[in-house]
Amino acid sequence: MFIRRQLLLVAGALAVAATVPHARAQEETVKIGLIVPMTGGQASTGRQIDNAIKLYMQQKGDTVAGKKIEIILRDDAAVPDNTKRMAQELIVNEKVNVIAGFGVTPAALAAAPLATQAKVPEIVMAAGTSIITERSPYIVRTSFTLAQSSTIIGDWAVKNGIKKVATLTSDYAPGNDALASFKEHFVAGGGEIVEEVKVPLANPDFAPFLQRMKDSKPDAMFVFVPAGQGGNFMKQYAERGLDKSGIKVIGPGDVMDDDLLNNMGDAALGAVTAHLYSAAHPSQINKEFVAAYKKAFNNRPGFMAVGGYDGIHLIYEALKKTGGDATGDKLIAAMKGMKWESPRGPISIDPETRDIVQNIYIRKVEKVDGELYNVEFATFEAVKDPGKTKK
Ligand code: PHB
C-alpha cells in the first residue's frame, strides 16, 4: 500500500515535471507545422508557399503579440498518407498550435479529422476543392475554390462567342469541381461540350489527349491542371500545333500560373482564364509584393505564393486579436470575418463557412515589356464559393 502510494506520487511528479516546461515553452512560442509538397510533381506549390512565408516573416518580424513564431516545415510530397502521419507527429510530439499548407485536396482532407480531434486550426493555403472547409470546424482557407473561377469563365465563354468546348481536367476532386462548375454555366448558357477527357494527376502525358481535343475541332479547350503542370501542358499543346489550329485555352488560372507563365512561350498568348491572382495586378501592395518576392527568390510569385502570404498574415492577425492566445477555438473565432487587402486585392474570411471571399478577375495572356503576363480586364467582386450552396 505504502509502496503503491509512493509510486503514484513519483508518477504524478513526473507528469507535472513533464508538462511544466512544455507549457512554458508554449506560452512563449507559437509553433506552426507547415506541411507542403517540396518534392515531386507539386513541388512548385511548396516552394512558393515556403518562400512567401519566409518573405512575410522577414518583412514583419518573427514575433507577434509577444510570441515568437516558429515554422516547422515538413515535405509530404503531396501524398496524403504522409500528410496524415506528419500532421499527427507535429500535433502530438511537436505540440504545434496550428497546421498549415496542404498543396493538394487529398492532403487537406487527410489532416481534417486530426485538426478536429486536437482542436488545432488547419489553415489551407493551396488546395481548392469546395468540400474541404466542411470537413472540420477548425479549417480556414486562404487559397481559393475551383468553383469560384470556373463558373465565371463558363459565363464568359458563352457571352464571348465560344460555342463548342473540349475539356481536359486533372482526374481528381478539384478537376471534377472545375469541370462541373464550368459545365453548369457554359451549357446553361447554350454552349456545347464536344469532348471531355480526364488526365491522371501524377506525371500526366497530355499528348494522346491533345490529339483527341484537336480532332473534336472545338472553339476553345477548357483546361484544369494543378499548379506546377501548366508548363508541361503548354509545351505539349504547342508541339501538337493546337495553338496554330486556333484552339484557345480557357479555364481557371491554374494552368497559367505566374510561377511558370513566362517560360511557356508565345503559344500561351491569348489564353483567357478566370482567377484570383495575377503578378500583373495593378495595385501598389502587389507591386511591392512582386518586387520583394523577385528580389528574394529571383522569380515571380504565383497564386500559391499569395495563398501562403495571406495564410501567415491571417495567423499573425488572429494572434494580435487574441492577445497571443493560441488556443485553437480562440484563433478560429478571431479568424472568422477577418478582412484585409492582399496582393490579390480585397479578401475576407466568410464567418459562416471559414472559406475565402475574394475578387475573381478575367485575364488574358499578353506580352508586357517582353514578358508574358495575365493581364486582368474584368473583375467580379467579393465572390463566395459557389460550391457551398449546392449541398
Ligand atoms: C488541389 O489539389 O486542391 C489543387 C492543387 C493545385 C491547384 C488547384 C487545386 O492549382
Short mmCIF file of C-alpha atoms and ligand atoms in Angstrom, two decimals:
data_model
loop_
_atom_site.label_atom_id
_atom_site.label_comp_id
_atom_site.label_asym_id
_atom_site.label_seq_id
_atom_site.Cartn_x
_atom_site.Cartn_y
_atom_site.Cartn_z
CA MET A 1 0.00 0.00 0.00
CA PHE A 2 2.74 2.39 1.08
CA ILE A 3 4.88 1.49 -1.95
CA ARG A 4 1.97 1.97 -4.24
CA ARG A 5 1.28 5.43 -2.87
CA GLN A 6 4.94 6.35 -3.28
CA LEU A 7 4.87 5.14 -6.85
CA LEU A 8 1.78 7.19 -7.58
CA LEU A 9 3.42 10.28 -6.09
CA VAL A 10 6.52 9.73 -8.21
CA ALA A 11 4.43 9.22 -11.31
CA GLY A 12 2.42 12.36 -10.50
CA ALA A 13 5.59 14.41 -10.03
CA LEU A 14 6.98 13.14 -13.29
CA ALA A 15 3.81 14.09 -15.06
CA VAL A 16 3.98 17.61 -13.61
CA ALA A 17 7.68 17.89 -14.49
CA ALA A 18 6.89 16.80 -17.98
CA THR A 19 4.12 19.30 -18.54
CA VAL A 20 5.50 22.44 -16.86
CA PRO A 21 8.45 23.21 -19.15
CA HIS A 22 6.29 22.39 -22.10
CA ALA A 23 3.50 24.69 -21.00
CA ARG A 24 6.04 27.45 -20.51
CA ALA A 25 7.61 26.89 -23.89
CA GLN A 26 4.17 27.11 -25.46
CA GLU A 27 3.49 30.40 -23.75
CA GLU A 28 6.49 31.96 -25.43
CA THR A 29 6.45 30.30 -28.83
CA VAL A 30 3.64 29.70 -31.28
CA LYS A 31 4.52 26.72 -33.40
CA ILE A 32 3.16 26.32 -36.91
CA GLY A 33 3.53 22.96 -38.61
CA LEU A 34 3.82 23.72 -42.34
CA ILE A 35 3.04 20.62 -44.44
CA VAL A 36 3.60 21.18 -48.16
CA PRO A 37 4.99 19.27 -51.14
CA MET A 38 8.64 20.32 -51.51
CA THR A 39 9.44 17.38 -53.79
CA GLY A 40 7.53 15.57 -56.56
CA GLY A 41 5.13 16.93 -59.17
CA GLN A 42 3.59 19.55 -56.86
CA ALA A 43 6.94 20.90 -55.56
CA SER A 44 6.40 24.37 -57.05
CA THR A 45 3.42 24.80 -54.71
CA GLY A 46 5.51 24.04 -51.62
CA ARG A 47 8.33 26.24 -52.79
CA GLN A 48 6.01 29.20 -53.43
CA ILE A 49 4.30 28.88 -50.05
CA ASP A 50 7.54 28.41 -48.13
CA ASN A 51 9.09 31.41 -49.92
CA ALA A 52 6.09 33.64 -49.27
CA ILE A 53 6.03 32.80 -45.56
CA LYS A 54 9.74 33.49 -45.27
CA LEU A 55 9.23 36.82 -47.04
CA TYR A 56 6.34 37.77 -44.76
CA MET A 57 8.33 36.94 -41.64
CA GLN A 58 11.33 38.93 -42.92
CA GLN A 59 9.05 41.90 -43.50
CA LYS A 60 7.02 41.72 -40.29
CA GLY A 61 9.45 40.06 -37.90
CA ASP A 62 9.17 36.67 -36.23
CA THR A 63 7.31 37.81 -33.12
CA VAL A 64 3.68 38.82 -32.83
CA ALA A 65 1.61 39.69 -29.74
CA GLY A 66 4.69 38.88 -27.64
CA LYS A 67 5.03 35.38 -29.10
CA LYS A 68 7.87 34.04 -31.17
CA ILE A 69 6.61 32.34 -34.32
CA GLU A 70 8.32 29.10 -35.20
CA ILE A 71 7.67 27.36 -38.51
CA ILE A 72 8.31 23.61 -38.65
CA LEU A 73 8.44 22.58 -42.30
CA ARG A 74 7.53 19.05 -43.45
CA ASP A 75 7.59 17.79 -47.04
CA ASP A 76 4.66 15.44 -47.70
CA ALA A 77 5.34 15.25 -51.47
CA ALA A 78 1.54 15.69 -51.83
CA VAL A 79 0.96 12.09 -50.64
CA PRO A 80 -1.99 12.12 -48.20
CA ASP A 81 -0.67 9.21 -46.08
CA ASN A 82 2.45 11.30 -45.45
CA THR A 83 0.34 14.35 -44.65
CA LYS A 84 -1.64 12.44 -42.06
CA ARG A 85 1.44 10.94 -40.38
CA MET A 86 3.19 14.33 -40.37
CA ALA A 87 0.17 16.19 -39.02
CA GLN A 88 -0.12 13.60 -36.23
CA GLU A 89 3.57 13.83 -35.37
CA LEU A 90 3.50 17.64 -35.40
CA ILE A 91 0.42 17.78 -33.17
CA VAL A 92 1.43 15.05 -30.72
CA ASN A 93 5.23 15.39 -30.50
CA GLU A 94 5.94 18.97 -31.53
CA LYS A 95 2.74 20.26 -29.89
CA VAL A 96 2.16 22.71 -32.76
CA ASN A 97 -0.57 25.32 -32.30
CA VAL A 98 -1.52 25.42 -35.97
CA ILE A 99 -1.09 23.17 -39.00
CA ALA A 100 -0.87 24.87 -42.38
CA GLY A 101 -0.06 24.45 -46.07
CA PHE A 102 -1.71 21.47 -47.87
CA GLY A 103 -0.70 21.53 -51.53
CA VAL A 104 -3.46 19.23 -52.78
CA THR A 105 -7.03 18.39 -51.78
CA PRO A 106 -6.33 14.79 -50.61
CA ALA A 107 -3.67 16.17 -48.24
CA ALA A 108 -6.02 18.80 -46.78
CA LEU A 109 -8.73 16.15 -46.29
CA ALA A 110 -6.32 13.68 -44.66
CA ALA A 111 -5.44 16.19 -41.92
CA ALA A 112 -9.02 17.33 -41.24
CA PRO A 113 -10.01 14.67 -38.62
CA LEU A 114 -6.79 15.36 -36.71
CA ALA A 115 -7.48 19.09 -36.64
CA THR A 116 -10.96 18.39 -35.24
CA GLN A 117 -9.77 15.90 -32.66
CA ALA A 118 -6.90 18.07 -31.39
CA LYS A 119 -8.80 21.38 -31.84
CA VAL A 120 -5.85 22.69 -33.84
CA PRO A 121 -6.54 25.18 -36.65
CA GLU A 122 -5.80 23.86 -40.14
CA ILE A 123 -5.00 26.74 -42.49
CA VAL A 124 -5.42 25.59 -46.09
CA MET A 125 -3.11 27.75 -48.23
CA ALA A 126 -3.29 25.83 -51.54
CA ALA A 127 -5.95 23.16 -52.02
CA GLY A 128 -9.14 24.20 -53.81
CA THR A 129 -11.98 21.65 -53.64
CA SER A 130 -15.18 23.17 -52.22
CA ILE A 131 -15.88 20.47 -49.62
CA ILE A 132 -12.59 20.94 -47.74
CA THR A 133 -13.81 23.58 -45.29
CA GLU A 134 -16.82 21.41 -44.44
CA ARG A 135 -14.62 18.60 -43.18
CA SER A 136 -13.65 20.30 -39.92
CA PRO A 137 -14.78 23.37 -37.97
CA TYR A 138 -11.05 24.05 -37.47
CA ILE A 139 -10.33 24.56 -41.17
CA VAL A 140 -9.88 28.07 -42.59
CA ARG A 141 -8.89 28.57 -46.23
CA THR A 142 -6.77 31.37 -47.76
CA SER A 143 -6.41 29.84 -51.23
CA PHE A 144 -9.48 29.58 -53.50
CA THR A 145 -12.07 27.16 -54.76
CA LEU A 146 -12.19 25.90 -58.33
CA ALA A 147 -15.89 26.74 -58.46
CA GLN A 148 -15.13 30.44 -57.84
CA SER A 149 -13.26 30.79 -61.12
CA SER A 150 -14.79 28.02 -63.27
CA THR A 151 -18.36 29.32 -63.00
CA ILE A 152 -17.18 32.76 -64.10
CA ILE A 153 -15.17 31.54 -67.09
CA GLY A 154 -18.20 29.40 -68.09
CA ASP A 155 -20.39 32.52 -68.30
CA TRP A 156 -17.64 34.50 -70.02
CA ALA A 157 -17.20 31.83 -72.70
CA VAL A 158 -20.87 31.83 -73.75
CA LYS A 159 -21.01 35.60 -73.80
CA ASN A 160 -17.91 35.80 -75.98
CA GLY A 161 -18.93 33.66 -78.90
CA ILE A 162 -17.38 30.37 -77.77
CA LYS A 163 -19.90 27.70 -78.74
CA LYS A 164 -18.01 24.39 -78.66
CA VAL A 165 -15.60 23.43 -75.94
CA ALA A 166 -13.44 20.36 -75.34
CA THR A 167 -12.48 19.87 -71.71
CA LEU A 168 -9.26 18.49 -70.26
CA THR A 169 -9.18 18.21 -66.50
CA SER A 170 -6.98 16.52 -63.95
CA ASP A 171 -8.79 13.41 -62.72
CA TYR A 172 -9.29 14.13 -59.03
CA ALA A 173 -11.53 16.22 -56.80
CA PRO A 174 -10.58 19.80 -57.82
CA GLY A 175 -10.62 18.82 -61.52
CA ASN A 176 -14.11 17.43 -61.05
CA ASP A 177 -15.23 20.62 -59.25
CA ALA A 178 -13.78 22.74 -62.05
CA LEU A 179 -15.46 20.66 -64.76
CA ALA A 180 -18.86 20.51 -63.04
CA SER A 181 -18.99 24.25 -62.33
CA PHE A 182 -17.82 25.19 -65.82
CA LYS A 183 -20.31 22.86 -67.49
CA GLU A 184 -23.19 24.04 -65.39
CA HIS A 185 -22.69 27.64 -66.52
CA PHE A 186 -21.47 27.05 -70.06
CA VAL A 187 -24.14 24.53 -71.03
CA ALA A 188 -26.91 26.52 -69.28
CA GLY A 189 -25.89 29.49 -71.46
CA GLY A 190 -26.22 27.41 -74.64
CA GLY A 191 -22.65 26.11 -75.02
CA GLU A 192 -21.84 22.57 -76.13
CA ILE A 193 -19.20 20.18 -74.78
CA VAL A 194 -17.77 18.26 -77.74
CA GLU A 195 -15.08 16.22 -75.98
CA GLU A 196 -14.34 15.52 -72.35
CA VAL A 197 -11.08 13.97 -71.16
CA LYS A 198 -9.65 13.44 -67.72
CA VAL A 199 -5.92 13.06 -67.25
CA PRO A 200 -4.18 11.36 -64.33
CA LEU A 201 -2.85 13.62 -61.59
CA ALA A 202 0.60 12.03 -61.37
CA ASN A 203 3.06 12.63 -64.27
CA PRO A 204 0.41 13.13 -66.94
CA ASP A 205 1.33 12.71 -70.59
CA PHE A 206 -1.04 15.08 -72.34
CA ALA A 207 -0.09 14.17 -75.92
CA PRO A 208 -2.69 11.43 -76.66
CA PHE A 209 -5.45 13.53 -75.14
CA LEU A 210 -4.40 16.61 -77.08
CA GLN A 211 -4.83 14.75 -80.35
CA ARG A 212 -8.43 13.94 -79.36
CA MET A 213 -9.00 17.58 -78.47
CA LYS A 214 -7.69 18.69 -81.84
CA ASP A 215 -9.83 16.19 -83.73
CA SER A 216 -13.00 17.35 -81.99
CA LYS A 217 -12.47 20.85 -83.50
CA PRO A 218 -13.69 22.96 -80.62
CA ASP A 219 -13.60 26.77 -80.47
CA ALA A 220 -11.69 26.50 -77.19
CA MET A 221 -10.43 23.96 -74.70
CA PHE A 222 -11.24 24.28 -71.04
CA VAL A 223 -8.23 23.16 -69.01
CA PHE A 224 -7.67 22.47 -65.35
CA VAL A 225 -4.29 21.12 -64.33
CA PRO A 226 -2.93 21.82 -60.85
CA ALA A 227 -0.20 24.40 -60.23
CA GLY A 228 3.15 23.09 -61.45
CA GLN A 229 1.80 21.26 -64.52
CA GLY A 230 0.94 24.22 -66.76
CA GLY A 231 4.44 24.48 -68.26
CA ASN A 232 4.49 20.89 -69.42
CA PHE A 233 0.91 21.10 -70.65
CA MET A 234 1.56 24.19 -72.77
CA LYS A 235 4.74 22.65 -74.21
CA GLN A 236 2.77 19.65 -75.48
CA TYR A 237 -0.10 21.91 -76.62
CA ALA A 238 2.36 23.85 -78.82
CA GLU A 239 4.17 20.69 -80.02
CA ARG A 240 0.85 19.25 -81.24
CA GLY A 241 0.09 22.53 -83.04
CA LEU A 242 -3.11 23.30 -81.14
CA ASP A 243 -2.16 26.96 -80.98
CA LYS A 244 -1.85 27.01 -84.78
CA SER A 245 -5.30 25.38 -85.13
CA GLY A 246 -6.78 28.35 -83.27
CA ILE A 247 -7.99 26.31 -80.28
CA LYS A 248 -7.85 28.81 -77.43
CA VAL A 249 -7.05 27.76 -73.88
CA ILE A 250 -9.63 28.90 -71.32
CA GLY A 251 -10.15 27.81 -67.73
CA PRO A 252 -9.40 28.61 -64.13
CA GLY A 253 -5.98 30.29 -63.96
CA ASP A 254 -4.01 27.35 -62.52
CA VAL A 255 -2.68 26.39 -65.96
CA MET A 256 -1.29 29.93 -66.43
CA ASP A 257 0.46 30.13 -63.05
CA ASP A 258 2.77 33.17 -62.99
CA ASP A 259 5.43 30.94 -61.50
CA LEU A 260 5.76 29.21 -64.91
CA LEU A 261 4.00 31.51 -67.38
CA ASN A 262 6.97 33.47 -68.60
CA ASN A 263 8.71 30.28 -69.81
CA MET A 264 5.69 28.98 -71.75
CA GLY A 265 6.48 30.85 -74.94
CA ASP A 266 4.13 32.53 -77.37
CA ALA A 267 1.72 29.55 -77.50
CA ALA A 268 0.29 30.95 -74.26
CA LEU A 269 -0.56 34.33 -75.81
CA GLY A 270 -4.28 34.98 -75.85
CA ALA A 271 -5.22 32.35 -73.22
CA VAL A 272 -8.16 33.67 -71.20
CA THR A 273 -8.56 32.45 -67.65
CA ALA A 274 -10.50 33.48 -64.56
CA HIS A 275 -8.54 33.55 -61.34
CA LEU A 276 -7.76 35.18 -58.05
CA TYR A 277 -4.27 36.44 -58.71
CA SER A 278 -2.03 37.86 -61.39
CA ALA A 279 1.51 39.10 -60.81
CA ALA A 280 0.39 41.99 -63.04
CA HIS A 281 -2.44 43.00 -60.66
CA PRO A 282 -2.07 46.78 -60.75
CA SER A 283 -2.24 47.67 -57.03
CA GLN A 284 0.53 49.31 -55.01
CA ILE A 285 0.53 46.44 -52.48
CA ASN A 286 1.00 43.93 -55.27
CA LYS A 287 3.77 45.90 -56.96
CA GLU A 288 5.66 45.92 -53.68
CA PHE A 289 4.95 42.23 -53.08
CA VAL A 290 6.14 41.20 -56.55
CA ALA A 291 9.28 43.34 -56.27
CA ALA A 292 10.18 41.96 -52.83
CA TYR A 293 9.49 38.35 -53.85
CA LYS A 294 11.55 38.71 -57.05
CA LYS A 295 14.41 40.28 -55.12
CA ALA A 296 14.41 37.50 -52.53
CA PHE A 297 13.82 34.47 -54.78
CA ASN A 298 14.68 35.58 -58.31
CA ASN A 299 11.25 34.57 -59.68
CA ARG A 300 7.72 35.91 -59.90
CA PRO A 301 5.19 34.95 -57.22
CA GLY A 302 2.25 32.89 -58.43
CA PHE A 303 -1.16 32.32 -56.85
CA MET A 304 0.21 29.68 -54.47
CA ALA A 305 2.68 32.20 -53.05
CA VAL A 306 -0.22 34.55 -52.37
CA GLY A 307 -2.16 31.80 -50.56
CA GLY A 308 0.85 31.31 -48.27
CA TYR A 309 1.43 35.03 -47.74
CA ASP A 310 -2.21 35.58 -46.79
CA GLY A 311 -2.27 32.43 -44.67
CA ILE A 312 0.59 33.56 -42.44
CA HIS A 313 -0.92 37.06 -42.30
CA LEU A 314 -4.19 35.54 -41.08
CA ILE A 315 -2.34 33.72 -38.29
CA TYR A 316 -0.43 36.87 -37.26
CA GLU A 317 -3.60 38.98 -37.20
CA ALA A 318 -5.58 36.36 -35.30
CA LEU A 319 -2.81 36.23 -32.66
CA LYS A 320 -2.96 40.02 -32.37
CA LYS A 321 -6.71 39.78 -31.76
CA THR A 322 -6.39 37.07 -29.10
CA GLY A 323 -3.50 38.88 -27.38
CA GLY A 324 -1.20 36.00 -28.22
CA ASP A 325 -3.55 33.24 -27.01
CA ALA A 326 -3.02 30.36 -29.46
CA THR A 327 -5.87 28.17 -28.21
CA GLY A 328 -7.49 26.65 -31.31
CA ASP A 329 -11.04 27.81 -30.59
CA LYS A 330 -9.89 31.39 -29.91
CA LEU A 331 -7.81 31.57 -33.07
CA ILE A 332 -10.68 30.27 -35.21
CA ALA A 333 -13.12 32.77 -33.66
CA ALA A 334 -10.63 35.57 -34.36
CA MET A 335 -10.19 34.50 -37.98
CA LYS A 336 -13.90 34.43 -38.82
CA GLY A 337 -14.92 37.57 -40.68
CA MET A 338 -11.38 38.93 -40.91
CA LYS A 339 -10.85 41.28 -43.87
CA TRP A 340 -7.71 42.70 -45.39
CA GLU A 341 -6.07 43.86 -48.56
CA SER A 342 -3.94 41.13 -50.08
CA PRO A 343 -1.60 41.45 -53.07
CA ARG A 344 -4.50 39.82 -54.99
CA GLY A 345 -7.00 42.55 -53.94
CA PRO A 346 -9.51 42.82 -51.05
CA ILE A 347 -10.29 39.50 -49.33
CA SER A 348 -12.12 38.22 -46.26
CA ILE A 349 -12.90 35.02 -44.40
CA ASP A 350 -16.59 34.12 -44.58
CA PRO A 351 -17.64 33.82 -40.92
CA GLU A 352 -20.20 31.11 -41.78
CA THR A 353 -18.05 28.81 -43.91
CA ARG A 354 -14.47 29.83 -42.96
CA ASP A 355 -13.76 29.95 -46.67
CA ILE A 356 -12.18 32.80 -48.59
CA VAL A 357 -14.23 35.53 -50.25
CA GLN A 358 -12.27 37.27 -52.99
CA ASN A 359 -12.35 39.05 -56.32
CA ILE A 360 -12.12 36.87 -59.41
CA TYR A 361 -10.50 38.53 -62.40
CA ILE A 362 -10.74 37.59 -66.07
CA ARG A 363 -7.31 37.85 -67.63
CA LYS A 364 -5.68 37.41 -71.00
CA VAL A 365 -2.06 36.41 -71.58
CA GLU A 366 -0.25 39.32 -73.22
CA LYS A 367 3.31 40.41 -73.67
CA VAL A 368 4.22 43.34 -71.46
CA ASP A 369 7.75 44.71 -71.73
CA GLY A 370 8.86 41.49 -73.38
CA GLU A 371 7.40 39.21 -70.67
CA LEU A 372 4.22 37.15 -70.58
CA TYR A 373 1.59 38.24 -68.07
CA ASN A 374 -2.04 37.51 -67.25
CA VAL A 375 -3.46 40.99 -67.84
CA GLU A 376 -6.70 41.49 -65.90
CA PHE A 377 -9.57 43.05 -67.86
CA ALA A 378 -12.74 42.34 -65.84
CA THR A 379 -13.38 41.99 -62.11
CA PHE A 380 -16.07 40.06 -60.22
CA GLU A 381 -16.08 41.40 -56.70
CA ALA A 382 -16.24 39.52 -53.40
CA VAL A 383 -17.01 36.08 -54.85
CA LYS A 384 -18.04 33.46 -52.28
CA ASP A 385 -17.54 29.80 -53.03
CA PRO A 386 -20.48 28.87 -55.31
CA GLY A 387 -19.83 25.21 -54.47
CA LYS A 388 -21.24 25.68 -50.95
CA THR A 389 -24.80 26.44 -51.93
CA LYS A 390 -25.32 23.18 -53.80
CA LYS A 391 -25.29 20.93 -50.75
C1 PHB B 1 -5.94 20.80 -55.16
O1 PHB B 1 -5.44 19.66 -55.11
O2 PHB B 1 -6.90 21.13 -54.49
C2 PHB B 1 -5.34 21.81 -56.09
C3 PHB B 1 -3.97 21.80 -56.32
C4 PHB B 1 -3.43 22.72 -57.20
C5 PHB B 1 -4.25 23.63 -57.84
C6 PHB B 1 -5.61 23.64 -57.60
C7 PHB B 1 -6.16 22.72 -56.73
O3 PHB B 1 -3.71 24.52 -58.70
#
